CSV table of C-alpha atoms and ligand atoms in Angstrom, one decimal:
chain,number,residue,atom,x,y,z
A,1,MET,CA,-0.1,0.1,0.0
A,2,SER,CA,3.1,2.3,-0.4
A,3,LYS,CA,2.7,5.5,-2.5
A,4,HIS,CA,2.9,4.4,-6.1
A,5,PRO,CA,5.7,6.0,-7.8
A,6,SER,CA,4.2,6.1,-11.5
A,7,PRO,CA,2.9,8.2,-13.9
A,8,PHE,CA,-0.6,6.9,-13.0
A,9,ALA,CA,-0.1,8.1,-9.4
A,10,VAL,CA,-1.7,11.1,-7.9
A,11,ASP,CA,0.7,14.1,-8.1
A,12,GLU,CA,1.4,16.7,-5.4
A,13,ARG,CA,-1.6,18.7,-6.4
A,14,GLY,CA,-4.1,15.9,-6.3
A,15,TYR,CA,-4.3,15.3,-10.0
A,16,PHE,CA,-4.1,12.2,-12.1
A,17,GLY,CA,-2.8,13.7,-15.4
A,18,LYS,CA,-5.3,16.3,-16.0
A,19,PHE,CA,-8.0,14.9,-13.8
A,20,GLY,CA,-8.6,15.3,-10.0
A,21,GLY,CA,-8.0,18.0,-7.9
A,22,ALA,CA,-10.5,19.5,-5.1
A,23,TYR,CA,-13.1,21.5,-6.5
A,24,ILE,CA,-15.1,22.2,-3.3
A,25,PRO,CA,-17.1,25.2,-1.8
A,26,GLU,CA,-14.9,27.3,0.5
A,27,MET,CA,-16.8,26.2,3.5
A,28,LEU,CA,-15.5,22.4,3.0
A,29,TYR,CA,-12.0,23.5,2.7
A,30,PRO,CA,-11.1,23.0,6.2
A,31,ASN,CA,-12.4,19.4,6.5
A,32,VAL,CA,-10.7,18.4,3.1
A,33,GLU,CA,-7.5,20.1,4.0
A,34,GLU,CA,-7.2,18.5,7.5
A,35,LEU,CA,-7.7,15.0,5.5
A,36,ARG,CA,-5.2,16.0,2.9
A,37,GLU,CA,-2.5,17.1,5.3
A,38,ASN,CA,-2.7,14.1,7.4
A,39,TYR,CA,-3.7,10.9,5.5
A,40,GLU,CA,-0.5,9.8,4.1
A,41,SER,CA,1.5,10.0,7.5
A,42,ILE,CA,-1.5,8.1,9.2
A,43,ILE,CA,-1.9,5.3,6.7
A,44,SER,CA,1.8,4.6,6.3
A,45,SER,CA,2.4,4.6,10.2
A,46,GLU,CA,3.1,1.2,11.6
A,47,ALA,CA,0.2,1.4,14.0
A,48,PHE,CA,-2.3,2.0,11.3
A,49,GLN,CA,-1.0,-0.9,9.0
A,50,THR,CA,-0.9,-3.4,11.8
A,51,GLN,CA,-4.5,-2.7,12.7
A,52,PHE,CA,-5.6,-2.5,9.0
A,53,THR,CA,-4.1,-5.6,8.0
A,54,GLN,CA,-5.4,-7.6,11.3
A,55,LEU,CA,-8.9,-6.4,10.5
A,56,LEU,CA,-8.7,-7.3,6.9
A,57,LYS,CA,-7.7,-10.7,8.0
A,58,ASP,CA,-9.8,-11.5,11.0
A,59,TYR,CA,-12.9,-9.4,10.3
A,60,VAL,CA,-13.1,-9.1,6.5
A,61,GLY,CA,-11.7,-12.7,5.7
A,62,ARG,CA,-8.8,-11.7,3.6
A,63,PRO,CA,-7.0,-12.9,1.7
A,64,THR,CA,-10.0,-13.5,-0.5
A,65,PRO,CA,-9.3,-16.6,-2.7
A,66,LEU,CA,-7.8,-16.5,-6.4
A,67,TYR,CA,-10.0,-19.1,-7.9
A,68,LEU,CA,-9.3,-21.0,-11.0
A,69,ALA,CA,-12.6,-21.2,-12.8
A,70,SER,CA,-12.0,-24.5,-14.8
A,71,ARG,CA,-15.4,-24.7,-16.8
A,72,LEU,CA,-15.3,-21.0,-17.5
A,73,SER,CA,-11.6,-21.5,-18.7
A,74,GLU,CA,-12.5,-24.4,-20.7
A,75,LYS,CA,-15.4,-22.5,-22.5
A,76,TYR,CA,-13.2,-19.6,-23.4
A,77,GLY,CA,-9.9,-21.4,-24.1
A,78,ALA,CA,-8.0,-19.1,-21.6
A,79,THR,CA,-6.9,-19.6,-17.9
A,80,ILE,CA,-9.3,-17.6,-16.2
A,81,TYR,CA,-9.0,-16.8,-12.4
A,82,LEU,CA,-11.6,-15.0,-10.3
A,83,LYS,CA,-10.7,-12.8,-7.5
A,84,ARG,CA,-13.2,-13.6,-4.9
A,85,GLU,CA,-14.2,-10.3,-3.5
A,86,ASP,CA,-17.7,-11.7,-3.3
A,87,LEU,CA,-16.4,-13.4,-0.1
A,88,CYS,CA,-15.5,-10.3,1.9
A,89,HIS,CA,-17.7,-9.9,5.0
A,90,THR,CA,-20.8,-7.7,3.8
A,91,GLY,CA,-20.6,-9.3,0.4
A,92,ALA,CA,-18.2,-7.0,-1.7
A,93,HIS,CA,-15.0,-5.2,-1.9
A,94,LYS,CA,-16.4,-1.9,-0.6
A,95,VAL,CA,-15.5,-3.0,3.1
A,96,ASN,CA,-11.9,-2.7,2.4
A,97,ASN,CA,-12.2,0.9,2.0
A,98,THR,CA,-14.5,1.5,5.0
A,99,ILE,CA,-12.3,-0.3,7.4
A,100,GLY,CA,-9.4,2.0,6.1
A,101,GLN,CA,-11.5,5.1,6.6
A,102,ILE,CA,-12.8,4.3,9.9
A,103,LEU,CA,-9.3,3.6,11.1
A,104,LEU,CA,-8.3,7.0,9.7
A,105,ALA,CA,-11.2,8.9,11.2
A,106,LYS,CA,-10.2,7.4,14.7
A,107,ALA,CA,-6.6,8.5,14.3
A,108,LEU,CA,-8.0,12.0,13.6
A,109,GLY,CA,-9.9,12.1,16.7
A,110,LYS,CA,-13.3,12.0,15.1
A,111,LYS,CA,-16.4,10.8,16.9
A,112,ARG,CA,-19.1,10.6,14.1
A,113,ILE,CA,-19.3,9.1,10.7
A,114,ILE,CA,-21.4,10.3,7.8
A,115,ALA,CA,-21.9,8.5,4.5
A,116,GLU,CA,-24.0,8.8,1.4
A,117,THR,CA,-25.4,5.7,-0.3
A,118,GLY,CA,-27.3,4.8,-3.6
A,119,ALA,CA,-28.4,1.2,-3.4
A,120,GLY,CA,-27.2,0.8,0.1
A,121,GLN,CA,-24.3,-1.2,-0.4
A,122,HIS,CA,-21.7,1.4,0.7
A,123,GLY,CA,-24.2,2.3,3.5
A,124,VAL,CA,-24.2,-1.2,4.9
A,125,ALA,CA,-20.5,-1.4,4.6
A,126,THR,CA,-20.0,2.0,6.6
A,127,ALA,CA,-22.9,1.1,9.1
A,128,THR,CA,-21.0,-2.3,9.7
A,129,VAL,CA,-17.6,-0.7,10.5
A,130,CYS,CA,-19.2,2.0,12.8
A,131,ALA,CA,-20.8,-0.8,14.8
A,132,LEU,CA,-17.2,-2.5,14.9
A,133,MET,CA,-15.8,0.8,16.2
A,134,GLY,CA,-18.6,2.1,18.3
A,135,MET,CA,-19.0,5.3,16.4
A,136,GLU,CA,-22.3,7.1,15.6
A,137,CYS,CA,-23.4,6.7,12.0
A,138,THR,CA,-25.6,8.8,9.7
A,139,VAL,CA,-26.1,7.6,6.1
A,140,TYR,CA,-27.8,9.8,3.8
A,141,MET,CA,-30.1,8.0,1.1
A,142,GLY,CA,-32.5,9.4,-1.5
A,143,LYS,CA,-36.0,9.1,-0.3
A,144,LEU,CA,-36.7,7.2,-3.6
A,145,ASP,CA,-33.8,4.7,-3.0
A,146,THR,CA,-34.9,4.2,0.5
A,147,GLU,CA,-38.1,2.8,-0.9
A,148,ARG,CA,-36.4,0.9,-3.7
A,149,GLN,CA,-33.7,-0.7,-1.4
A,150,ARG,CA,-35.7,-1.4,1.9
A,151,PRO,CA,-33.8,-4.5,2.8
A,152,ASN,CA,-30.6,-2.5,3.0
A,153,VAL,CA,-32.1,0.4,4.9
A,154,GLU,CA,-33.3,-2.2,7.5
A,155,ARG,CA,-29.6,-3.8,7.6
A,156,MET,CA,-28.2,-0.2,8.4
A,157,LYS,CA,-30.8,0.2,11.0
A,158,ILE,CA,-30.2,-3.2,12.7
A,159,LEU,CA,-26.5,-2.3,12.6
A,160,GLY,CA,-27.3,0.9,14.7
A,161,ALA,CA,-26.9,3.4,11.9
A,162,GLU,CA,-29.5,6.4,11.3
A,163,VAL,CA,-30.7,6.5,7.8
A,164,ARG,CA,-31.7,10.1,6.8
A,165,PRO,CA,-33.9,10.1,3.6
A,166,ALA,CA,-32.9,13.0,1.2
A,167,LEU,CA,-36.0,14.7,0.2
A,168,SER,CA,-34.5,17.2,-2.4
A,169,GLY,CA,-34.2,16.9,-6.1
A,170,SER,CA,-34.7,13.5,-7.7
A,171,GLN,CA,-34.4,12.0,-4.2
A,172,THR,CA,-31.7,9.9,-5.4
A,173,LEU,CA,-27.9,9.5,-5.0
A,174,LYS,CA,-26.7,13.0,-6.0
A,175,ASP,CA,-29.3,14.6,-3.5
A,176,ALA,CA,-27.9,12.2,-0.7
A,177,THR,CA,-24.4,13.4,-1.6
A,178,ASN,CA,-25.5,17.1,-1.2
A,179,GLU,CA,-27.1,16.6,2.0
A,180,ALA,CA,-24.3,14.6,3.5
A,181,LEU,CA,-21.8,17.4,2.2
A,182,ARG,CA,-24.0,20.0,3.9
A,183,HIS,CA,-24.0,18.1,7.2
A,184,TRP,CA,-20.3,17.9,7.1
A,185,ILE,CA,-20.0,21.6,6.5
A,186,SER,CA,-21.8,22.1,9.6
A,187,HIS,CA,-20.0,19.6,11.7
A,188,PRO,CA,-16.3,19.9,10.7
A,189,VAL,CA,-14.7,19.2,13.8
A,190,ASP,CA,-16.1,15.9,15.3
A,191,THR,CA,-17.3,14.2,11.8
A,192,HIS,CA,-15.5,12.2,9.1
A,193,TYR,CA,-17.2,11.7,5.8
A,194,ILE,CA,-16.6,8.1,4.3
A,195,ILE,CA,-16.9,8.4,0.4
A,196,GLY,CA,-17.6,5.0,-1.2
A,197,SER,CA,-15.4,5.0,-4.4
A,198,VAL,CA,-12.4,6.6,-6.0
A,199,VAL,CA,-14.5,9.9,-6.3
A,200,GLY,CA,-14.7,13.1,-4.7
A,201,PRO,CA,-12.0,15.7,-3.9
A,202,HIS,CA,-8.5,14.9,-3.3
A,203,PRO,CA,-7.3,13.1,-1.2
A,204,TYR,CA,-10.2,10.6,-1.6
A,205,PRO,CA,-9.6,8.9,-5.0
A,206,ASP,CA,-6.0,8.3,-3.9
A,207,MET,CA,-6.8,7.2,-0.5
A,208,VAL,CA,-9.7,4.9,-1.5
A,209,ALA,CA,-7.4,3.4,-4.4
A,210,ARG,CA,-4.7,2.5,-1.8
A,211,PHE,CA,-7.2,1.0,0.7
A,212,GLN,CA,-8.5,-1.4,-2.4
A,213,SER,CA,-4.9,-1.9,-3.7
A,214,VAL,CA,-4.9,-4.9,-1.3
A,215,ILE,CA,-6.6,-6.7,-3.9
A,216,SER,CA,-4.0,-6.6,-6.7
A,217,ASP,CA,-1.3,-7.1,-3.9
A,218,GLU,CA,-2.9,-10.5,-3.2
A,219,ILE,CA,-3.4,-11.4,-6.9
A,220,ARG,CA,0.4,-11.1,-7.4
A,221,TRP,CA,1.6,-13.6,-4.7
A,222,GLN,CA,-1.5,-15.8,-5.2
A,223,LEU,CA,-0.6,-16.0,-9.0
A,224,ARG,CA,3.2,-16.6,-8.2
A,225,GLU,CA,1.9,-19.6,-5.9
A,226,LYS,CA,-0.3,-20.9,-8.5
A,227,GLU,CA,1.3,-20.1,-12.0
A,228,ASN,CA,4.8,-19.2,-11.0
A,229,ARG,CA,4.4,-15.7,-12.3
A,230,GLU,CA,3.4,-12.5,-10.6
A,231,ASN,CA,1.7,-10.9,-13.7
A,232,PRO,CA,-1.4,-12.1,-15.5
A,233,ASP,CA,-1.9,-11.2,-19.2
A,234,MET,CA,-5.1,-9.3,-18.4
A,235,VAL,CA,-7.1,-7.9,-15.4
A,236,ILE,CA,-10.8,-7.4,-16.0
A,237,ALA,CA,-13.0,-5.2,-13.6
A,238,CYS,CA,-16.4,-3.3,-13.8
A,239,VAL,CA,-16.3,0.3,-13.0
A,240,GLY,CA,-18.9,2.6,-11.4
A,241,GLY,CA,-16.9,5.1,-9.6
A,242,GLY,CA,-13.9,2.8,-10.2
A,243,SER,CA,-12.8,1.6,-6.8
A,244,ASN,CA,-12.9,-2.3,-7.1
A,245,ALA,CA,-11.0,-1.7,-10.5
A,246,ALA,CA,-8.6,0.7,-9.1
A,247,GLY,CA,-7.8,-2.0,-6.4
A,248,ALA,CA,-7.4,-4.7,-8.8
A,249,TYR,CA,-5.3,-2.7,-11.2
A,250,TYR,CA,-3.1,-0.9,-8.8
A,251,HIS,CA,0.1,-3.1,-8.6
A,252,PHE,CA,0.0,-3.7,-12.2
A,253,LEU,CA,-0.3,-0.1,-13.6
A,254,ASP,CA,3.6,0.0,-14.3
A,255,GLU,CA,3.6,-3.5,-15.9
A,256,PRO,CA,2.9,-2.7,-19.5
A,257,SER,CA,2.4,-6.3,-20.4
A,258,VAL,CA,-0.7,-6.5,-18.2
A,259,GLU,CA,-3.6,-5.5,-20.1
A,260,LEU,CA,-6.2,-3.6,-18.1
A,261,VAL,CA,-9.8,-3.9,-19.1
A,262,ALA,CA,-12.3,-1.6,-17.8
A,263,VAL,CA,-16.2,-2.6,-18.2
A,264,GLU,CA,-18.7,0.3,-18.1
A,265,ALA,CA,-22.5,-0.3,-18.0
A,266,ALA,CA,-24.0,0.1,-21.5
A,267,GLY,CA,-27.7,-0.2,-20.1
A,268,LEU,CA,-30.2,-0.5,-23.0
A,269,GLY,CA,-27.3,0.1,-25.4
A,270,ILE,CA,-24.6,2.9,-25.6
A,271,HIS,CA,-26.6,5.4,-27.7
A,272,SER,CA,-30.0,4.4,-26.4
A,273,GLY,CA,-30.2,7.3,-23.9
A,274,LYS,CA,-30.4,4.8,-21.0
A,275,SER,CA,-26.6,4.0,-20.1
A,276,ALA,CA,-23.9,4.8,-17.8
A,277,ALA,CA,-21.1,4.3,-20.3
A,278,THR,CA,-19.0,7.5,-19.2
A,279,THR,CA,-15.8,7.0,-21.5
A,280,ALA,CA,-18.0,6.5,-24.7
A,281,LEU,CA,-20.3,9.4,-24.0
A,282,GLY,CA,-18.8,11.7,-21.4
A,283,THR,CA,-16.8,14.9,-21.6
A,284,GLU,CA,-14.6,16.7,-19.2
A,285,GLY,CA,-16.2,18.6,-16.4
A,286,ILE,CA,-16.4,18.7,-12.6
A,287,LEU,CA,-18.5,16.1,-10.6
A,288,HIS,CA,-18.6,15.6,-6.9
A,289,GLY,CA,-15.4,17.8,-6.3
A,290,SER,CA,-12.9,16.5,-9.0
A,291,ARG,CA,-12.2,17.2,-12.6
A,292,THR,CA,-12.9,14.0,-14.6
A,293,LEU,CA,-15.1,12.5,-17.4
A,294,LEU,CA,-19.0,12.8,-16.9
A,295,MET,CA,-22.1,12.5,-19.0
A,296,GLN,CA,-23.5,16.0,-19.3
A,297,THR,CA,-25.4,18.1,-21.6
A,298,LYS,CA,-23.7,20.9,-23.9
A,299,ASP,CA,-24.5,23.2,-21.0
A,300,GLY,CA,-23.2,21.3,-18.1
A,301,GLN,CA,-26.4,19.6,-16.8
A,302,VAL,CA,-25.5,15.9,-15.5
A,303,ILE,CA,-27.4,13.4,-17.5
A,304,GLU,CA,-29.3,10.7,-15.6
A,305,PRO,CA,-27.6,7.5,-15.8
A,306,HIS,CA,-29.0,3.9,-16.1
A,307,SER,CA,-27.9,0.6,-15.5
A,308,ILE,CA,-29.7,-2.5,-14.3
A,309,SER,CA,-26.9,-2.6,-11.6
A,310,ALA,CA,-27.2,-0.2,-8.8
A,311,GLY,CA,-23.6,0.0,-8.2
A,312,LEU,CA,-22.7,1.0,-11.8
A,313,ASP,CA,-25.7,3.6,-12.3
A,314,TYR,CA,-23.3,6.5,-11.9
A,315,PRO,CA,-22.9,9.5,-14.3
A,316,GLY,CA,-19.1,9.9,-14.2
A,317,ILE,CA,-16.0,8.0,-13.3
A,318,GLY,CA,-13.2,8.7,-10.8
A,319,PRO,CA,-10.2,10.9,-12.1
A,320,PHE,CA,-7.9,8.0,-11.5
A,321,HIS,CA,-9.8,6.1,-14.3
A,322,ALA,CA,-10.5,9.0,-16.4
A,323,HIS,CA,-6.6,9.2,-16.7
A,324,LEU,CA,-6.0,5.6,-17.6
A,325,PHE,CA,-8.7,6.2,-20.4
A,326,ASP,CA,-6.9,9.4,-21.4
A,327,THR,CA,-3.6,7.7,-21.7
A,328,GLY,CA,-4.8,4.7,-23.2
A,329,ARG,CA,-3.3,2.4,-20.3
A,330,ALA,CA,-6.8,0.8,-19.8
A,331,SER,CA,-9.3,-0.2,-22.5
A,332,PHE,CA,-12.9,0.6,-21.7
A,333,THR,CA,-15.8,-1.4,-23.1
A,334,GLY,CA,-19.4,-1.3,-22.4
A,335,VAL,CA,-21.6,-4.4,-21.6
A,336,THR,CA,-25.5,-3.9,-21.9
A,337,ASP,CA,-27.9,-4.9,-19.1
A,338,GLU,CA,-28.9,-8.1,-21.1
A,339,GLU,CA,-25.3,-9.2,-21.6
A,340,ALA,CA,-24.5,-8.7,-18.0
A,341,MET,CA,-27.5,-10.9,-16.7
A,342,GLN,CA,-26.6,-13.6,-19.3
A,343,ALA,CA,-23.0,-13.7,-18.1
A,344,GLY,CA,-24.4,-13.8,-14.4
A,345,VAL,CA,-26.5,-16.8,-15.3
A,346,LEU,CA,-23.7,-18.4,-17.1
A,347,VAL,CA,-21.1,-18.1,-14.1
A,348,SER,CA,-23.8,-19.4,-11.8
A,349,ARG,CA,-24.2,-22.6,-14.0
A,350,LEU,CA,-20.5,-23.0,-14.9
A,351,GLU,CA,-19.0,-22.4,-11.5
A,352,GLY,CA,-21.6,-22.4,-8.7
A,353,ILE,CA,-21.2,-18.7,-8.1
A,354,ILE,CA,-24.0,-16.2,-8.4
A,355,PRO,CA,-22.4,-12.8,-8.9
A,356,ALA,CA,-23.5,-9.4,-8.2
A,357,ILE,CA,-24.8,-8.0,-11.2
A,358,GLU,CA,-22.0,-5.2,-11.4
A,359,SER,CA,-19.4,-8.0,-11.4
A,360,ALA,CA,-21.5,-9.7,-14.0
A,361,HIS,CA,-20.7,-6.8,-16.3
A,362,ALA,CA,-16.9,-7.8,-15.9
A,363,LEU,CA,-17.6,-11.5,-16.6
A,364,ALA,CA,-19.6,-10.4,-19.7
A,365,ALA,CA,-16.4,-8.9,-21.3
A,366,LEU,CA,-15.0,-12.4,-21.6
A,367,GLU,CA,-17.2,-12.7,-24.6
A,368,SER,CA,-15.6,-10.0,-26.5
A,369,ALA,CA,-12.1,-9.5,-25.1
A,370,ASP,CA,-9.1,-11.0,-26.8
A,371,ILE,CA,-8.3,-13.8,-24.3
A,372,LYS,CA,-7.5,-17.2,-26.1
A,373,GLY,CA,-4.7,-18.7,-24.6
A,374,LYS,CA,-4.0,-15.8,-22.1
A,375,THR,CA,-4.1,-15.8,-18.1
A,376,VAL,CA,-6.8,-13.6,-17.1
A,377,VAL,CA,-8.0,-12.4,-13.8
A,378,VAL,CA,-11.5,-11.3,-13.3
A,379,ASN,CA,-12.4,-9.1,-10.3
A,380,LEU,CA,-15.5,-10.7,-8.9
A,381,SER,CA,-16.6,-7.7,-6.8
A,382,GLY,CA,-19.5,-8.8,-5.1
A,383,ARG,CA,-22.0,-11.7,-4.5
A,384,GLY,CA,-25.4,-11.7,-6.0
A,385,ASP,CA,-27.6,-12.1,-2.8
A,386,LYS,CA,-28.5,-8.5,-2.9
A,387,ASP,CA,-29.6,-8.8,-6.6
A,388,LEU,CA,-32.0,-11.8,-6.4
A,389,GLU,CA,-35.0,-9.5,-7.0
A,390,THR,CA,-33.3,-8.3,-10.3
A,391,TYR,CA,-32.5,-11.7,-11.3
A,392,ILE,CA,-36.1,-13.0,-10.6
A,393,ARG,CA,-37.4,-9.9,-12.7
A,394,TRP,CA,-35.2,-10.4,-15.5
A,395,GLY,CA,-36.4,-14.2,-15.3
A,396,LYS,CA,-34.4,-15.9,-18.2
A,397,TYR,CA,-32.8,-18.8,-16.2
B,1,PLP,C1,-20.6,-0.5,-5.5
B,1,PLP,C2,-20.1,-1.8,-6.3
B,1,PLP,C3,-19.5,-1.6,-7.5
B,1,PLP,C4,-19.2,-0.3,-8.1
B,1,PLP,O1,-18.3,0.5,-7.4
B,1,PLP,P1,-16.8,0.7,-7.9
B,1,PLP,O2,-16.3,1.7,-6.9
B,1,PLP,O3,-16.8,1.0,-9.2
B,1,PLP,O4,-16.1,-0.5,-7.6
B,1,PLP,C5,-19.1,-2.8,-8.1
B,1,PLP,N1,-19.4,-3.9,-7.6
B,1,PLP,C6,-20.0,-4.0,-6.4
B,1,PLP,C7,-20.4,-5.5,-6.1
B,1,PLP,C8,-20.5,-3.1,-5.6
B,1,PLP,O5,-21.2,-3.2,-4.6
């Protein structure tokens, strides 16, 4: 988890190439500045590293297996490994980041945690670590989302968190984010804001990528054990904001022999007006505090995204990925709702693993990527339990 000495690492000003920075209202400056000044020294300290590693091991269940998917490999004529983030406590990679951030919040002397959540996955991962650490937790969630994602709302409440429905705007994720930020502005001294992906103002994208980098750190030594090599030929991951992909790519960024494939949600089709294919459709602009690529109208209005998977239903990508796209270091591809659902069922049938629909997007890319004879790692970011309703509604199995 050391700082990455690479052209793909964040620079001193908080940029990845021309993307990133901290575009925030002046009122928020002290909060973000406190974090920026302290995060590197805290997370590289021995005390932090010891606790972080211990909790990832005993609480989250790391290392997660690197599983050779034999029947899937046979189907595609490649050696396909699945990195099993679906086996993490709470069912996805998100908890790697919330563990890191709550330890950071403690080190900064904070007493309260706030977070925003869309579908509720990040809210649950945050409520979980707050219970673990005995910290007060408030999760902002669009009112519409609280109705659509009732089980996750109840999970957060069981864990002791307060869920505050955001009543403004379209009552979804962006409104929840706005209300969380407003709360943070008025409680700067005792509150830490846990952001759930590699998005937001500097230092969040860098910080979250470093917490998630444990994924590629493990892939390297696991592949050495299994294949006597550290580098796969290709790593495939889905991108919502981009945190699971950032973690899966991190230690391969400076290994040009490793192809990095990023999979975005093409929804009903890239040009259907109902997608979240940011690199295909997006332009440069400011979203949630950083300069990045986002889907927007000519006059800068954010376009409502669509994806069948709640975790990919985001109108931008983090600056880390905007830079990988801009430099060509990663290749970006789109997978439709239908293709993702088919891949989800295929992997269920071939491997006995029901993936989260986000992760099914990464798996669907095996159809079109040039993988014959290659050693490929697909990051299985989460499990499908939360998506059962969507599988049932889709119905083709
Ligand atoms: C939230 C989520 C994602 C998308 O978020 P990233 O920050 O892009 O990783 C992907 N997969 C699962 C299972 C998720 O819960």
